[in-house]
Amino acid sequence: MSLPQMVLALVGQGMVGLALLIASFIVFLPGTLLFLLAALCQAIRSGKNYRWISQTARWVYQLQHWCMAEVFFVGVLISLVKITGMATVEFGASFWFYAAFSICFIKALSSLDRLQTWSEIEVLAS
């Protein structure tokens, strides 16, 4: 089952609130954060002072606390280990894509240096 299918299944079972939480914290916020992070890095690398660069940096540092992609992935791994004792489990493309996404997400956030980013933004602003 893919994440969009899971969200739709939860909505179909009347759990709209849970579906919105999962869609927000597991799919949309991490995706938005990676997009903003890529835009921020590209803007800093280009050496141009864009109006939106400092606001984007603020959003990146605020949103990273609310993204739960890696927590969800650990939960999925634990669940799959428990389920394999009771049933046959196959890892489909959605599992591997989300695993790759989680690894890229963790790597991107762990390599982000707040002090260096703000120093670069200040250099561009001057």
PDB file of C-alpha atoms in Angstrom:
ATOM      1  CA  MET A   1       0.000   0.000   0.000  1.00  0.00           C
ATOM      2  CA  SER A   2       1.387   3.406  -0.899  1.00  0.00           C
ATOM      3  CA  LEU A   3       1.070   6.488   1.298  1.00  0.00           C
ATOM      4  CA  PRO A   4      -1.681   8.084  -0.837  1.00  0.00           C
ATOM      5  CA  GLN A   5      -3.596   4.785  -0.734  1.00  0.00           C
ATOM      6  CA  MET A   6      -3.179   4.681   3.039  1.00  0.00           C
ATOM      7  CA  VAL A   7      -4.532   8.222   3.388  1.00  0.00           C
ATOM      8  CA  LEU A   8      -7.504   7.383   1.149  1.00  0.00           C
ATOM      9  CA  ALA A   9      -8.168   4.170   3.102  1.00  0.00           C
ATOM     10  CA  LEU A  10      -8.218   6.122   6.367  1.00  0.00           C
ATOM     11  CA  VAL A  11     -10.640   8.648   4.869  1.00  0.00           C
ATOM     12  CA  GLY A  12     -12.802   5.764   3.629  1.00  0.00           C
ATOM     13  CA  GLN A  13     -12.945   4.356   7.160  1.00  0.00           C
ATOM     14  CA  GLY A  14     -14.021   7.700   8.593  1.00  0.00           C
ATOM     15  CA  MET A  15     -10.664   8.657  10.112  1.00  0.00           C
ATOM     16  CA  VAL A  16     -10.314  11.983   8.315  1.00  0.00           C
ATOM     17  CA  GLY A  17      -8.321  13.629  11.113  1.00  0.00           C
ATOM     18  CA  LEU A  18      -5.732  10.870  11.185  1.00  0.00           C
ATOM     19  CA  ALA A  19      -5.548  10.908   7.390  1.00  0.00           C
ATOM     20  CA  LEU A  20      -4.863  14.656   7.423  1.00  0.00           C
ATOM     21  CA  LEU A  21      -2.180  14.274  10.090  1.00  0.00           C
ATOM     22  CA  ILE A  22      -0.426  11.521   8.177  1.00  0.00           C
ATOM     23  CA  ALA A  23      -0.664  13.390   4.887  1.00  0.00           C
ATOM     24  CA  SER A  24       0.656  16.563   6.525  1.00  0.00           C
ATOM     25  CA  PHE A  25       3.501  15.293   8.696  1.00  0.00           C
ATOM     26  CA  ILE A  26       4.626  12.317   6.618  1.00  0.00           C
ATOM     27  CA  VAL A  27       4.175  13.496   3.026  1.00  0.00           C
ATOM     28  CA  PHE A  28       3.551  17.216   2.513  1.00  0.00           C
ATOM     29  CA  LEU A  29       5.763  18.839   5.162  1.00  0.00           C
ATOM     30  CA  PRO A  30       8.869  16.754   4.379  1.00  0.00           C
ATOM     31  CA  GLY A  31       8.356  17.276   0.649  1.00  0.00           C
ATOM     32  CA  THR A  32       7.851  21.001   1.131  1.00  0.00           C
ATOM     33  CA  LEU A  33      10.884  21.178   3.376  1.00  0.00           C
ATOM     34  CA  LEU A  34      13.101  19.449   0.814  1.00  0.00           C
ATOM     35  CA  PHE A  35      11.827  21.798  -1.897  1.00  0.00           C
ATOM     36  CA  LEU A  36      12.522  24.877   0.273  1.00  0.00           C
ATOM     37  CA  LEU A  37      15.930  23.523   1.228  1.00  0.00           C
ATOM     38  CA  ALA A  38      16.836  22.953  -2.420  1.00  0.00           C
ATOM     39  CA  ALA A  39      15.680  26.475  -3.306  1.00  0.00           C
ATOM     40  CA  LEU A  40      17.672  27.932  -0.413  1.00  0.00           C
ATOM     41  CA  CYS A  41      20.850  26.070  -1.331  1.00  0.00           C
ATOM     42  CA  GLN A  42      20.485  27.012  -4.993  1.00  0.00           C
ATOM     43  CA  ALA A  43      19.982  30.676  -4.095  1.00  0.00           C
ATOM     44  CA  ILE A  44      23.044  30.707  -1.838  1.00  0.00           C
ATOM     45  CA  ARG A  45      25.110  28.872  -4.422  1.00  0.00           C
ATOM     46  CA  SER A  46      24.114  31.307  -7.178  1.00  0.00           C
ATOM     47  CA  GLY A  47      25.431  34.219  -5.130  1.00  0.00           C
ATOM     48  CA  LYS A  48      22.389  36.419  -5.754  1.00  0.00           C
ATOM     49  CA  ASN A  49      20.460  38.192  -3.036  1.00  0.00           C
ATOM     50  CA  TYR A  50      16.825  37.205  -3.485  1.00  0.00           C
ATOM     51  CA  ARG A  51      14.114  38.860  -1.411  1.00  0.00           C
ATOM     52  CA  TRP A  52      12.742  35.535  -0.237  1.00  0.00           C
ATOM     53  CA  ILE A  53      15.998  33.921   0.880  1.00  0.00           C
ATOM     54  CA  SER A  54      15.886  34.878   4.581  1.00  0.00           C
ATOM     55  CA  GLN A  55      12.198  33.995   4.896  1.00  0.00           C
ATOM     56  CA  THR A  56      12.860  30.645   3.223  1.00  0.00           C
ATOM     57  CA  ALA A  57      15.670  29.953   5.700  1.00  0.00           C
ATOM     58  CA  ARG A  58      13.304  30.737   8.585  1.00  0.00           C
ATOM     59  CA  TRP A  59      10.699  28.351   7.168  1.00  0.00           C
ATOM     60  CA  VAL A  60      13.307  25.613   6.725  1.00  0.00           C
ATOM     61  CA  TYR A  61      14.449  25.875  10.327  1.00  0.00           C
ATOM     62  CA  GLN A  62      10.875  26.037  11.665  1.00  0.00           C
ATOM     63  CA  LEU A  63       9.494  23.162   9.569  1.00  0.00           C
ATOM     64  CA  GLN A  64      12.290  20.713  10.292  1.00  0.00           C
ATOM     65  CA  HIS A  65      10.946  20.178  13.816  1.00  0.00           C
ATOM     66  CA  TRP A  66       7.506  19.203  12.498  1.00  0.00           C
ATOM     67  CA  CYS A  67       8.508  16.679   9.852  1.00  0.00           C
ATOM     68  CA  MET A  68       8.128  13.104  10.970  1.00  0.00           C
ATOM     69  CA  ALA A  69       9.356  11.191   7.921  1.00  0.00           C
ATOM     70  CA  GLU A  70      12.133   9.344   9.731  1.00  0.00           C
ATOM     71  CA  VAL A  71       9.943   8.569  12.748  1.00  0.00           C
ATOM     72  CA  PHE A  72       7.293   7.106  10.459  1.00  0.00           C
ATOM     73  CA  PHE A  73       9.906   5.034   8.633  1.00  0.00           C
ATOM     74  CA  VAL A  74      11.210   3.558  11.896  1.00  0.00           C
ATOM     75  CA  GLY A  75       7.623   2.744  12.867  1.00  0.00           C
ATOM     76  CA  VAL A  76       7.065   1.028   9.517  1.00  0.00           C
ATOM     77  CA  LEU A  77      10.231  -1.021   9.954  1.00  0.00           C
ATOM     78  CA  ILE A  78       9.211  -2.134  13.436  1.00  0.00           C
ATOM     79  CA  SER A  79       5.727  -3.035  12.203  1.00  0.00           C
ATOM     80  CA  LEU A  80       7.103  -5.022   9.284  1.00  0.00           C
ATOM     81  CA  VAL A  81       9.437  -6.989  11.544  1.00  0.00           C
ATOM     82  CA  LYS A  82       6.504  -7.862  13.813  1.00  0.00           C
ATOM     83  CA  ILE A  83       4.217  -8.784  10.907  1.00  0.00           C
ATOM     84  CA  THR A  84       6.765 -11.023   9.154  1.00  0.00           C
ATOM     85  CA  GLY A  85       6.399 -13.472  12.036  1.00  0.00           C
ATOM     86  CA  MET A  86       2.701 -13.860  11.241  1.00  0.00           C
ATOM     87  CA  ALA A  87       2.479 -13.453   7.470  1.00  0.00           C
ATOM     88  CA  THR A  88       4.499 -13.236   4.286  1.00  0.00           C
ATOM     89  CA  VAL A  89       5.580  -9.657   3.639  1.00  0.00           C
ATOM     90  CA  GLU A  90       6.863  -8.318   0.325  1.00  0.00           C
ATOM     91  CA  PHE A  91       8.655  -5.014   0.070  1.00  0.00           C
ATOM     92  CA  GLY A  92       7.214  -3.189  -2.901  1.00  0.00           C
ATOM     93  CA  ALA A  93       8.364  -0.119  -4.763  1.00  0.00           C
ATOM     94  CA  SER A  94       6.580   2.252  -2.387  1.00  0.00           C
ATOM     95  CA  PHE A  95       8.595   0.927   0.568  1.00  0.00           C
ATOM     96  CA  TRP A  96      11.910   1.343  -1.224  1.00  0.00           C
ATOM     97  CA  PHE A  97      11.035   4.798  -2.554  1.00  0.00           C
ATOM     98  CA  TYR A  98      10.001   5.975   0.892  1.00  0.00           C
ATOM     99  CA  ALA A  99      13.183   4.467   2.360  1.00  0.00           C
ATOM    100  CA  ALA A 100      15.254   6.402  -0.186  1.00  0.00           C
ATOM    101  CA  PHE A 101      13.242   9.555   0.515  1.00  0.00           C
ATOM    102  CA  SER A 102      13.770   9.172   4.275  1.00  0.00           C
ATOM    103  CA  ILE A 103      17.511   8.661   3.860  1.00  0.00           C
ATOM    104  CA  CYS A 104      17.795  11.712   1.577  1.00  0.00           C
ATOM    105  CA  PHE A 105      15.674  13.718   3.991  1.00  0.00           C
ATOM    106  CA  ILE A 106      17.804  12.793   7.012  1.00  0.00           C
ATOM    107  CA  LYS A 107      21.031  13.427   5.092  1.00  0.00           C
ATOM    108  CA  ALA A 108      19.841  16.828   3.859  1.00  0.00           C
ATOM    109  CA  LEU A 109      18.816  18.003   7.313  1.00  0.00           C
ATOM    110  CA  SER A 110      21.893  16.648   9.058  1.00  0.00           C
ATOM    111  CA  SER A 111      24.233  18.380   6.619  1.00  0.00           C
ATOM    112  CA  LEU A 112      22.505  21.739   7.068  1.00  0.00           C
ATOM    113  CA  ASP A 113      24.611  24.066   9.216  1.00  0.00           C
ATOM    114  CA  ARG A 114      22.488  26.870  10.635  1.00  0.00           C
ATOM    115  CA  LEU A 115      25.368  29.238  11.421  1.00  0.00           C
ATOM    116  CA  GLN A 116      26.977  28.836   8.013  1.00  0.00           C
ATOM    117  CA  THR A 117      23.653  29.295   6.228  1.00  0.00           C
ATOM    118  CA  TRP A 118      22.872  32.540   8.039  1.00  0.00           C
ATOM    119  CA  SER A 119      26.423  33.768   7.499  1.00  0.00           C
ATOM    120  CA  GLU A 120      26.053  33.177   3.756  1.00  0.00           C
ATOM    121  CA  ILE A 121      22.703  34.961   3.738  1.00  0.00           C
ATOM    122  CA  GLU A 122      24.224  37.951   5.556  1.00  0.00           C
ATOM    123  CA  VAL A 123      27.087  38.069   3.027  1.00  0.00           C
ATOM    124  CA  LEU A 124      24.571  38.060   0.175  1.00  0.00           C
ATOM    125  CA  ALA A 125      22.508  40.805   1.831  1.00  0.00           C
ATOM    126  CA  SER A 126      25.463  43.158   2.138  1.00  0.00           C
TER     127      SER A 126
END
